[in-house]
Coordinates of C-alpha atoms (C1' of nucleotides) in Angstrom, one line a residue:
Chain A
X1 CA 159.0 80.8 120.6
X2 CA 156.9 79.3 123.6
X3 CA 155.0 81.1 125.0
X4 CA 153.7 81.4 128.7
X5 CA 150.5 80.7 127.5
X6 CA 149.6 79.7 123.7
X7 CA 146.3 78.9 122.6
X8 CA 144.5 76.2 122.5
X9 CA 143.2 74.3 119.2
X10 CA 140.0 72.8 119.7
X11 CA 138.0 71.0 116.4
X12 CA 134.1 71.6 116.5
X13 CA 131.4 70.2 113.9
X14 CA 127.9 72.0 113.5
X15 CA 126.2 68.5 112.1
X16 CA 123.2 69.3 110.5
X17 CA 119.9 66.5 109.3
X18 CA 116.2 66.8 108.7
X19 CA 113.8 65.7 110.3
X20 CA 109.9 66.2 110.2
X21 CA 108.7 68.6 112.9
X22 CA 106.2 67.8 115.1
X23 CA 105.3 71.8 115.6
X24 CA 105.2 72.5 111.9
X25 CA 104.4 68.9 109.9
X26 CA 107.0 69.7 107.8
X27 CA 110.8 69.3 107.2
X28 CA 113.0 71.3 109.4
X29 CA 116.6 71.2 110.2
X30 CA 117.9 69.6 113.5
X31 CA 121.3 69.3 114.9
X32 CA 122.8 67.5 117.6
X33 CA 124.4 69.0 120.9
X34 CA 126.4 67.9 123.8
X35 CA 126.5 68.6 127.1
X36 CA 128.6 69.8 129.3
X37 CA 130.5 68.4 131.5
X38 CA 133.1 70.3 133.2
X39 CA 133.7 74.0 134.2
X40 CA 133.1 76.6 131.5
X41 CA 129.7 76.8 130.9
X42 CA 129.3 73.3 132.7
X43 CA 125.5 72.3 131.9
X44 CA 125.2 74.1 129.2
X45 CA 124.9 72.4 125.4
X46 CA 127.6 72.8 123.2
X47 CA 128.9 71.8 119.5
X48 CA 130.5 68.4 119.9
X49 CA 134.1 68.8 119.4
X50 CA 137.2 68.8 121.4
X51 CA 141.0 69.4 121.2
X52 CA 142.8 68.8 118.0
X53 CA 145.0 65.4 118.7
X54 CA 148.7 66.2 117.5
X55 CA 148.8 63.6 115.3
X56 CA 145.4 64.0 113.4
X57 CA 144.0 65.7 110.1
X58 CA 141.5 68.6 110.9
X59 CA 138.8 66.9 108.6
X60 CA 139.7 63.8 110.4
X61 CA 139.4 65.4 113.6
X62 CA 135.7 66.7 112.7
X63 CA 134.8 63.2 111.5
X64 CA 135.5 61.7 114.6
X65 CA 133.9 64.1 116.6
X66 CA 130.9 63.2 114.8
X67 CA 131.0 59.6 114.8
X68 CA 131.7 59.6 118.5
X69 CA 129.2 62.0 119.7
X70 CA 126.2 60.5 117.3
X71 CA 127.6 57.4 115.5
X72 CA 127.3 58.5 112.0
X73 CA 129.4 59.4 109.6
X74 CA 129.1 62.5 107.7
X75 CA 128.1 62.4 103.4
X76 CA 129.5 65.9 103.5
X77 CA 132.2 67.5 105.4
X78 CA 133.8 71.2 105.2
X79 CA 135.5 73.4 107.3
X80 CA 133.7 76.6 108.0
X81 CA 135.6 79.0 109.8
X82 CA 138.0 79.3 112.6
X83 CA 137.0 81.4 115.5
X84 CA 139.6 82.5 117.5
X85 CA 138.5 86.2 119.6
X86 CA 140.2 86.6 122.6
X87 CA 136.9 86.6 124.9
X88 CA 135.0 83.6 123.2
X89 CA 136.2 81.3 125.9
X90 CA 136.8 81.6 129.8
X91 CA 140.3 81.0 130.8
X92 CA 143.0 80.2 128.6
X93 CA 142.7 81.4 124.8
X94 CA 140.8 78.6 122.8
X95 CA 141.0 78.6 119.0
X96 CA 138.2 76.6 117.5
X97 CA 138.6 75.3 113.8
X98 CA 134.7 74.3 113.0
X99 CA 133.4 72.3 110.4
X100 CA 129.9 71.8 109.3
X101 CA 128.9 68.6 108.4
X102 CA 125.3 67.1 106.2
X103 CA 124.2 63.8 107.0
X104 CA 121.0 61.8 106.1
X105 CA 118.1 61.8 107.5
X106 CA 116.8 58.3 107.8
X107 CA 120.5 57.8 109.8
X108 CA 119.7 60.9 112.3
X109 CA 117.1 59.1 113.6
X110 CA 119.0 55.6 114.8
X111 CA 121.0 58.4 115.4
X112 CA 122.6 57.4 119.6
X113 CA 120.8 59.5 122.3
X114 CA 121.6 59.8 125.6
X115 CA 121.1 62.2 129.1
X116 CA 124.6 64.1 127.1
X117 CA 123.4 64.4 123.6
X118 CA 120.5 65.3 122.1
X119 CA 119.0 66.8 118.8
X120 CA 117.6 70.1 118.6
X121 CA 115.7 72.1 116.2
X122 CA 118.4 74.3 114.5
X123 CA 116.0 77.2 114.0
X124 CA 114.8 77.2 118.1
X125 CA 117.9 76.4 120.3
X126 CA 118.4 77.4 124.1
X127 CA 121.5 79.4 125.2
X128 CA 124.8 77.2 124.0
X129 CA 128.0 77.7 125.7
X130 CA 131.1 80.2 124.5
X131 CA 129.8 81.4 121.0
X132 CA 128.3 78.4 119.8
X133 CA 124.8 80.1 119.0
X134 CA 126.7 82.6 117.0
X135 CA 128.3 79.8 114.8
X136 CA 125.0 77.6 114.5
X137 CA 123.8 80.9 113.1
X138 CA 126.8 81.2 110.9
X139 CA 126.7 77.9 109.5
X140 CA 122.9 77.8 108.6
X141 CA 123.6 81.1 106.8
X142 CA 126.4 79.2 105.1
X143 CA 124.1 75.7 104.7
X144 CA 121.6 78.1 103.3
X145 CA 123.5 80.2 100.3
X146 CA 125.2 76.9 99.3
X147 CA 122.0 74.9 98.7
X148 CA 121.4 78.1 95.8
X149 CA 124.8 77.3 93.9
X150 CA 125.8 74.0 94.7
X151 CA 124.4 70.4 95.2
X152 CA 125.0 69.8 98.7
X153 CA 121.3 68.8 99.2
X154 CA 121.8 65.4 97.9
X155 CA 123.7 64.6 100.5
X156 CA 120.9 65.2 103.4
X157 CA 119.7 62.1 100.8
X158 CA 120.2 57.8 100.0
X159 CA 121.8 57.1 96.5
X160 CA 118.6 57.2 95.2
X161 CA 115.6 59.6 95.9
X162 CA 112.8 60.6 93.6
X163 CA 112.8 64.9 92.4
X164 CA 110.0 65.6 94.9
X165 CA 112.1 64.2 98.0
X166 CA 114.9 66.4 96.4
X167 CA 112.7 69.5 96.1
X168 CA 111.4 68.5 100.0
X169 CA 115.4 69.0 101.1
X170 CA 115.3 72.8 99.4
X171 CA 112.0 73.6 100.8
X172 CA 113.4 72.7 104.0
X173 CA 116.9 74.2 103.7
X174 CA 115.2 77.2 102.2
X175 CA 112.2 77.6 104.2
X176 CA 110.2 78.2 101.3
X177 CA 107.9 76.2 98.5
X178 CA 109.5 75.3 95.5
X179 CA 107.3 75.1 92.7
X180 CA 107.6 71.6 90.9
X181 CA 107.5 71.7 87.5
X182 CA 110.7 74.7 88.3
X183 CA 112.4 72.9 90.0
X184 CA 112.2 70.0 87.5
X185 CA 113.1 72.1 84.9
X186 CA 116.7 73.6 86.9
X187 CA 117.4 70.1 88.1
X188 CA 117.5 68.5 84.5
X189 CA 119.2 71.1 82.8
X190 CA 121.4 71.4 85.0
X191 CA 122.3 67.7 84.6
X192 CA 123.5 67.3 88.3
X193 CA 121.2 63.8 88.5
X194 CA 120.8 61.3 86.1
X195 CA 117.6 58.8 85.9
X196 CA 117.8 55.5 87.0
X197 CA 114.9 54.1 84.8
X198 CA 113.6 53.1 88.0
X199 CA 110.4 54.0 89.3
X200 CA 109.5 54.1 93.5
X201 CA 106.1 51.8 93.5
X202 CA 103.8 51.5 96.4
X203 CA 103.2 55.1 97.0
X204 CA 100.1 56.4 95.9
X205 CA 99.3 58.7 92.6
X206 CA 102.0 58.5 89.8
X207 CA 104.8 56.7 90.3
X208 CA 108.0 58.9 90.4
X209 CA 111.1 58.3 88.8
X210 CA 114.1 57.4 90.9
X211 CA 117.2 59.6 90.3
X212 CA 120.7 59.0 91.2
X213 CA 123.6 61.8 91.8
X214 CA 125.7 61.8 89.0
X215 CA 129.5 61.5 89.7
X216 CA 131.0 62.5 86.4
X217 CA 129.7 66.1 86.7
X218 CA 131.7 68.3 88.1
X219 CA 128.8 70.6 87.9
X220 CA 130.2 72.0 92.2
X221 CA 132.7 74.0 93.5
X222 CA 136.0 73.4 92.2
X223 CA 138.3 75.4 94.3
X224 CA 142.1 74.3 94.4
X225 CA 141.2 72.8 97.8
X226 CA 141.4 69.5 96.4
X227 CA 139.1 66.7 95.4
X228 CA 138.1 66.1 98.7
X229 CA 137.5 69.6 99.7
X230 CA 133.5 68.6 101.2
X231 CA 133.3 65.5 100.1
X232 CA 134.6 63.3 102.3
X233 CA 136.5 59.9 101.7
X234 CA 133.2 57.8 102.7
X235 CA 131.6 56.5 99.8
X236 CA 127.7 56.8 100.1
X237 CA 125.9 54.0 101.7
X238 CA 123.9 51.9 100.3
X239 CA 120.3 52.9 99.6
X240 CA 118.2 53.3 102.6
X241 CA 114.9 53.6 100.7
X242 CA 112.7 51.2 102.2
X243 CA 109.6 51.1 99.3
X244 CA 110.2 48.6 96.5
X245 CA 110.9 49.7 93.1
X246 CA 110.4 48.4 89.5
X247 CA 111.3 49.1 86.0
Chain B
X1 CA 145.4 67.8 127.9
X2 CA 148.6 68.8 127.3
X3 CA 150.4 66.8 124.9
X4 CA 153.8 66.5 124.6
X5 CA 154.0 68.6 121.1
X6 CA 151.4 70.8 120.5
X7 CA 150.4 72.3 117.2
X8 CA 151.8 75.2 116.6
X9 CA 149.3 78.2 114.9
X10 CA 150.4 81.0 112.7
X11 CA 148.8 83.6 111.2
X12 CA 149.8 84.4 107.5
X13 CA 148.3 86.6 104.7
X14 CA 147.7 86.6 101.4
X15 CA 148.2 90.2 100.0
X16 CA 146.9 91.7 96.8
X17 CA 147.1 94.7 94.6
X18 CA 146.9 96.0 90.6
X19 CA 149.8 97.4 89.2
X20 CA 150.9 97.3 85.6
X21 CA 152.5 94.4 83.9
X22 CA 155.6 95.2 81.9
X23 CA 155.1 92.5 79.7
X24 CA 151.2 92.6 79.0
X25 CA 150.6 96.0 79.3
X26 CA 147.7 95.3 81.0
X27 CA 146.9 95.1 84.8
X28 CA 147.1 91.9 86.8
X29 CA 147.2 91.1 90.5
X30 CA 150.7 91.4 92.1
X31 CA 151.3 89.9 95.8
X32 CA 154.4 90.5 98.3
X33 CA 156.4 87.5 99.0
X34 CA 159.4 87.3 102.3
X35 CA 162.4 85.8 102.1
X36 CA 162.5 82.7 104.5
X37 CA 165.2 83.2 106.9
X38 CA 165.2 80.2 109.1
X39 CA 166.1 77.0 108.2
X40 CA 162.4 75.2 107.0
X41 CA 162.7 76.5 103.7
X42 CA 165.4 78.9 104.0
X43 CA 165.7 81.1 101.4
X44 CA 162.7 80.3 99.3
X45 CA 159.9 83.0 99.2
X46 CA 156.9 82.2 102.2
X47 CA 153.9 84.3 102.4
X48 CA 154.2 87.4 105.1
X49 CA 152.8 86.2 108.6
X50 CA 154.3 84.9 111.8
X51 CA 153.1 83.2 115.4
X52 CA 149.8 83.8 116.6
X53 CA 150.5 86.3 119.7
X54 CA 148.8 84.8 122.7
X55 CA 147.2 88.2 123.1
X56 CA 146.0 89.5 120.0
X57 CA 142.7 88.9 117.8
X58 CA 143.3 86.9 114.4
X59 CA 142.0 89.7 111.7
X60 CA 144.8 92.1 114.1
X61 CA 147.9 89.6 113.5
X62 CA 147.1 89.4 109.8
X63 CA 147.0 93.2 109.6
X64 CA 149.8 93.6 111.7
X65 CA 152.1 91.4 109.9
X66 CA 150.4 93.2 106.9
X67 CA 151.5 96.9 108.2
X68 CA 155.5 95.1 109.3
X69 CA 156.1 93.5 105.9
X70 CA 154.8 96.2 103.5
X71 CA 153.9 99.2 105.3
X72 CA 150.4 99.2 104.2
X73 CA 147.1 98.9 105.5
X74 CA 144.4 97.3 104.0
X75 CA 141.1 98.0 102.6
X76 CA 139.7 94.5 102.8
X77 CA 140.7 92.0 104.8
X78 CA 139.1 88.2 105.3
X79 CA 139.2 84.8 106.7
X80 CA 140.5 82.6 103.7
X81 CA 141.0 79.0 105.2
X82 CA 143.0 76.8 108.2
X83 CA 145.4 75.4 106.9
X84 CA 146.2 72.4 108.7
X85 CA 147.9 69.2 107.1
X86 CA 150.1 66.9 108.7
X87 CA 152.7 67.1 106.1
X88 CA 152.6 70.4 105.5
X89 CA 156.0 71.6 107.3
X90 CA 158.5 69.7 108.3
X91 CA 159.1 69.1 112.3
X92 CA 156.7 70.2 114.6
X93 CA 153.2 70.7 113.3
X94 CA 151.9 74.2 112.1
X95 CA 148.2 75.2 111.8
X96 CA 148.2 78.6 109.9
X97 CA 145.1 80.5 109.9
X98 CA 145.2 82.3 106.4
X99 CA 143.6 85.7 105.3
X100 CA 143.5 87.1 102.3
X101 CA 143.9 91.6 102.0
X102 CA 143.3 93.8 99.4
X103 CA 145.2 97.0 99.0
X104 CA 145.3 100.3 97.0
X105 CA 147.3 99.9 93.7
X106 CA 148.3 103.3 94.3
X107 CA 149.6 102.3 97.7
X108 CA 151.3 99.4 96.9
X109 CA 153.9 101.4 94.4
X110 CA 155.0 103.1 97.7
X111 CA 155.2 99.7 99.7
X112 CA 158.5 98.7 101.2
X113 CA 160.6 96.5 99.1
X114 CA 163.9 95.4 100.6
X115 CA 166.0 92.2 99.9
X116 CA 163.7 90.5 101.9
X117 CA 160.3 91.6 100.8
X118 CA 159.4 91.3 96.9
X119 CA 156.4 91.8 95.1
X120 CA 155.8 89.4 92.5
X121 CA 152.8 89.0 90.1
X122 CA 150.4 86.2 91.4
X123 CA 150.0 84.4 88.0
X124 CA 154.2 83.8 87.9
X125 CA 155.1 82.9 91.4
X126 CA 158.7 81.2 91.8
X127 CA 158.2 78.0 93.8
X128 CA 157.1 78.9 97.8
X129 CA 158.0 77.6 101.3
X130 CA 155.7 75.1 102.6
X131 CA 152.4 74.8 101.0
X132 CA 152.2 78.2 99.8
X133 CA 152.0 78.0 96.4
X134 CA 148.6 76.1 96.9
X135 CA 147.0 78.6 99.1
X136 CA 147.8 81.5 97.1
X137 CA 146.1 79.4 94.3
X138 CA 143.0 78.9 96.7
X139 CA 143.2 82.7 97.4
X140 CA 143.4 83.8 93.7
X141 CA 140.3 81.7 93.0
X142 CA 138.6 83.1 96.1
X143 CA 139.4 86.9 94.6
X144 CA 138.4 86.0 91.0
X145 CA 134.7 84.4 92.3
X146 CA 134.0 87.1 95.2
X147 CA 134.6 89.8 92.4
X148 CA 131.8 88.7 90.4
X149 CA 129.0 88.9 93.5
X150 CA 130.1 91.2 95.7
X151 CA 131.9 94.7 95.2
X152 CA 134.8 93.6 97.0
X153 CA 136.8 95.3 93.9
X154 CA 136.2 98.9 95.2
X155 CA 139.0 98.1 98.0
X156 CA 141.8 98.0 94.9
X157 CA 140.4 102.1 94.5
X158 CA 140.4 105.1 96.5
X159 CA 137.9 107.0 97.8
X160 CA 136.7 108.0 94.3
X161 CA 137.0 106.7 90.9
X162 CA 135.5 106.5 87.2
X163 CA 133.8 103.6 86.3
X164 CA 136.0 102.9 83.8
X165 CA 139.1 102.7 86.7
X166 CA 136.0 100.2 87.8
X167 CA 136.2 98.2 84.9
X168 CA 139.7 98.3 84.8
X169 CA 140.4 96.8 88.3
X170 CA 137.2 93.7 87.3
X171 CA 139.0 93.0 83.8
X172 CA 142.5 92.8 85.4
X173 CA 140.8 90.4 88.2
X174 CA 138.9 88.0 85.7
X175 CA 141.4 88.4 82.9
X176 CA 138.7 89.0 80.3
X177 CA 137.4 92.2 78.9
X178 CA 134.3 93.7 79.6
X179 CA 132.1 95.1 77.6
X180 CA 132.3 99.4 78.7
X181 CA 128.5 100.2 77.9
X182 CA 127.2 96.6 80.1
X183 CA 129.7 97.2 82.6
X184 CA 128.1 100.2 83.5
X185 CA 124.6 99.1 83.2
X186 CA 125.2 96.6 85.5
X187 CA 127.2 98.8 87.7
X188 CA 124.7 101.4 87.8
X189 CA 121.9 99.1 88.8
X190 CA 123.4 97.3 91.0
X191 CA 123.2 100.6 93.3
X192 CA 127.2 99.7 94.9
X193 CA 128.2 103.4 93.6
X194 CA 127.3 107.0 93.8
X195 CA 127.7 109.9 91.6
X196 CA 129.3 112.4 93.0
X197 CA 128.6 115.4 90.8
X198 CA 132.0 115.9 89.8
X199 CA 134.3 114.6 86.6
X200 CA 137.5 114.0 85.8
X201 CA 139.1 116.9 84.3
X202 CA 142.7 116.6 82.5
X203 CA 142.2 113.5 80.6
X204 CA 141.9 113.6 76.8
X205 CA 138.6 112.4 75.6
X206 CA 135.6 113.4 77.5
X207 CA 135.4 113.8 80.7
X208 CA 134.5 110.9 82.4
X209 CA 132.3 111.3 85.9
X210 CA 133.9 110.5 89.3
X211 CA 131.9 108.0 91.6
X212 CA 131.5 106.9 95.5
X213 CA 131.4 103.6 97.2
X214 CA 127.5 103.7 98.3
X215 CA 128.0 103.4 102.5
X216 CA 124.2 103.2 102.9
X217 CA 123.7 99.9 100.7
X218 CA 124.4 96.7 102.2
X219 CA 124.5 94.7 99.3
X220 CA 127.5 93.1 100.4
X221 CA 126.8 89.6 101.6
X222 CA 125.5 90.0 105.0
X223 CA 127.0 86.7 106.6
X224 CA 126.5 86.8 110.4
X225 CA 130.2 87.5 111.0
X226 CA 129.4 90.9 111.8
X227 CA 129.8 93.7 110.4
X228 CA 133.4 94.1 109.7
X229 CA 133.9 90.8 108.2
X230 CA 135.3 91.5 105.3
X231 CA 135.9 95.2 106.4
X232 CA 138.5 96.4 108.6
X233 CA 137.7 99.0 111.0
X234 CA 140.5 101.0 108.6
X235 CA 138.5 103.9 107.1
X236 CA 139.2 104.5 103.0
X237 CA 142.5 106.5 102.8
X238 CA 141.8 109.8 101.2
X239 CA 141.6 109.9 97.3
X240 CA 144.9 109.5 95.9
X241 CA 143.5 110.2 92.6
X242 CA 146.7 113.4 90.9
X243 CA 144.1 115.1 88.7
X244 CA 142.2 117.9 89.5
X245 CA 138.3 117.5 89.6
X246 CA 135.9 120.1 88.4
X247 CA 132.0 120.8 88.6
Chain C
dC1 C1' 139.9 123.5 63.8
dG2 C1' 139.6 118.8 62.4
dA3 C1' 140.8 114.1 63.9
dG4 C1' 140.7 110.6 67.2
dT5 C1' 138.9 108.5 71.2
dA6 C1' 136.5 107.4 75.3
dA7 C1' 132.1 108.5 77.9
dA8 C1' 127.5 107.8 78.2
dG9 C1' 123.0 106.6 76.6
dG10 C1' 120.5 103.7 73.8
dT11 C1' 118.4 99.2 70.9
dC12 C1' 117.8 94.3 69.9
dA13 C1' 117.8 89.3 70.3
dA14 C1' 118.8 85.2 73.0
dG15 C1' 118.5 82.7 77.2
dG16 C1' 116.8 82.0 81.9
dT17 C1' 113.1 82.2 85.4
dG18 C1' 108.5 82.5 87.7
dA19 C1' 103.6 81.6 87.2
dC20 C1' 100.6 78.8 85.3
dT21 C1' 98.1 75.0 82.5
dC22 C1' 97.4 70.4 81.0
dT23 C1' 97.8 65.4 80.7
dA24 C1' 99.4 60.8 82.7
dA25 C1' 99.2 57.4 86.1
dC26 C1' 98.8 55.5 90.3
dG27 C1' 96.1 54.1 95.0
dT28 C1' 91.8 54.5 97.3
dG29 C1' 87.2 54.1 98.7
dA30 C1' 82.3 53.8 97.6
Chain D
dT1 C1' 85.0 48.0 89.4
dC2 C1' 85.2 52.6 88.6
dA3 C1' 85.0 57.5 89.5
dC4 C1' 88.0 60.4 92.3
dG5 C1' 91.8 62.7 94.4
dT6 C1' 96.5 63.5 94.0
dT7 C1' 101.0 63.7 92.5
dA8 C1' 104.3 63.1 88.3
dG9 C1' 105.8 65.2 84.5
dA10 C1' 105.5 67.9 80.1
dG11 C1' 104.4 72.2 78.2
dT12 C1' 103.2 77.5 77.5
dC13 C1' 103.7 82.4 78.2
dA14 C1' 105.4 86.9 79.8
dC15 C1' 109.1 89.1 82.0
dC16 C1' 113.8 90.2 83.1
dT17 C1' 118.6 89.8 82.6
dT18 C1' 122.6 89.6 79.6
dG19 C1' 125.7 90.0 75.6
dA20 C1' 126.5 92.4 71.3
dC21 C1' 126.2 96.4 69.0
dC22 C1' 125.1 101.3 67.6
dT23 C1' 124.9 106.4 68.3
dT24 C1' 125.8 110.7 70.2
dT25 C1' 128.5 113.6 73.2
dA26 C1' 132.6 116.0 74.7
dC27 C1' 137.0 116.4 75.6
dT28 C1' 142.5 116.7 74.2
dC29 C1' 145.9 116.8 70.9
dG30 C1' 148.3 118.0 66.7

DNA sequence: CGAGTAAAGGTCAAGGTGACTCTAACGTGA
DNA sequence: TCACGTTAGAGTCACCTTGACCTTTACTCG
């Protein structure tokens, strides 16, 4: 039963934010990458990750990764595929179960950089090591269907967050304009947000309403994965919405 | 980086075909279940699959331990999920990477069945080694959603069929009936099939026509997987289809 | 040869979606 | 202070898809 050489399990996270780009003005998708460090593709950037420790969950195993690498914890978490080919890695055979992970955007940028990680546009990356640019690829693909039938967007957002910034994450994820009073329309009906009777003041024009995800509706996924199949343990933080609001 | 208990990975699959249900009359989705012969679970009914070999590619264990337990080959064959829980056996820790086949009805009357291999109909299974139960659960839902948005259900059929064989294989998956005149609307705009010209000749009634799986249209979900994610390099079988086919 | 039945082609109304218009409500700057 | 620009938010209209249903065709079986 042991063999000469088994493989290797290693735990990877594709961690996906937005940012505004400086190229475009708008909203783009950015991800963080390591360097690194030793022989395979030494130099090179890479998906943070590393091997699986015996004793730990997968999902736990991706969390980690991610805190570790960038210091923040994910508001969604799910595993994505597990690439295993037998020439995806020099040396001994490396099985990589890789998760993708959504966090927000106003937390990617206190985000911890250093000379070993960095964030990089997801749609303009250089050469990655093993097969890393052909997951990226994969899990943007993925990123980008789910947006359609799911609500994984709010988690790119605070607790609270006003229709337009919603509609700015789909844009973004989508990389295409929305229009408006559409998107209004399929985000009330389909009752996946519920209305704080707040309003976000201080901005100019019409104050918008301020919305809040609403928990009750199982309006996602609900594959016999269990409750915590992408969404992870971590409660939401508190609102990181700096303008004041009102009734 | 070598710890003193590695996890362990396996490679099992979830197998499905159509065959006719004594009781109901109807078809519904039948899966082959092995006898556990070791001592984790001994006795009780595992899904087919075994060690990862050290030298082979994932998609070629699962259709390898696909071929050994039932003598088949299949016409679809994916990734499902890693399975990965602490818990989940007992002793040393087992990752199992999981796909999920589909094979010809047709075929799978002519499948090995010994004391140790049993086919058993996926909506009655007896209780399972490990966590198996769940995962066919997870796969079962994965079949019944994938049916509705990609024509995954041509792989139950051989090389050609009526629509109404079609309809058959999409009502036994989704346990509801379907409307014959919309099914065929739908499939017919949906571009997935071909005429071929020829009908079905022996059958009381009138003679229904006999259609292709449409090669040239991609309208599969093209995931960056590659192209034979999803699809095994396994060409269609020849029709098995008894009756004799006219002009 | 008539009865029965499925194949195959059609109609019709309801619901959803994209494109578009109109009014409300704020901050800003002259 | 007040017109202006801009976004929020509500509404309209045509088009397409979908479910329900109807009609005709074409075979086998008794």
């Amino acid at each position: 039963m042991t063999d000469p050489h088994p493989p290797v399990l290693a735990v990877s996270t594709v961690i996906f934010a937005l940012r505004p780009d400086v190229e475009s003005g708008f909203m783009t998708l950015w991800l963080p990458l390591v360097r690194r460090t030793r022989d395979p593709y030494l130099g090179l950037w890479a998906l943070p990750g590393g091997w699986l420790p015996p004793e730990e969950e997968l999902s736990t195993a991706a969390a980690s990764t991610l805190r570790e690498t960038t210091g923040l914890s994910p508001n969604y978490l799910e595993q994505l595929y597990t690439f295993g080919d037998l020439g995806r890695s020099p040396g001994s055979r490396v099985v990589s179960i890789v998760y993708w992970a959504l966090v927000q955007s106003t937390e990617a940028e206190l985000a911890a950089v250093g000379d070993n990680v960095q964030w990089f546009p997801a749609d303009r990356l250089p050469e990655l090591a093993f097969d890393h640019n052909h997951i990226v690829e994969y899990a943007l693909w993925r990123l980008r269907t789910k947006v359609e039938y799911s609500r994984i967007a709010h988690a790119f957002l605070g607790e609270t967050f006003t229709l337009a910034q919603l509609r700015d994450v789909h844009e973004a994820v989508l990389r295409r304009a929305l229009d408006p009073a559409n998107f209004r329309r399929m985000i009330e009906s389909s009752g996946t947000v519920v209305d704080t009777g707040l309003r976000l003041a201080g901005v100019p024009h019409r104050p918008p309403r301020l919305y809040r995800y609403n928990d009750s509706q199982s309006l996602t996924e609900q594959s016999p994965l269990g409750p915590s199949a992408g969404w992870p343990e971590t409660p939401l933080q508190s609102t990181p919405h700096p303008p004041r609001s009102t009734t």
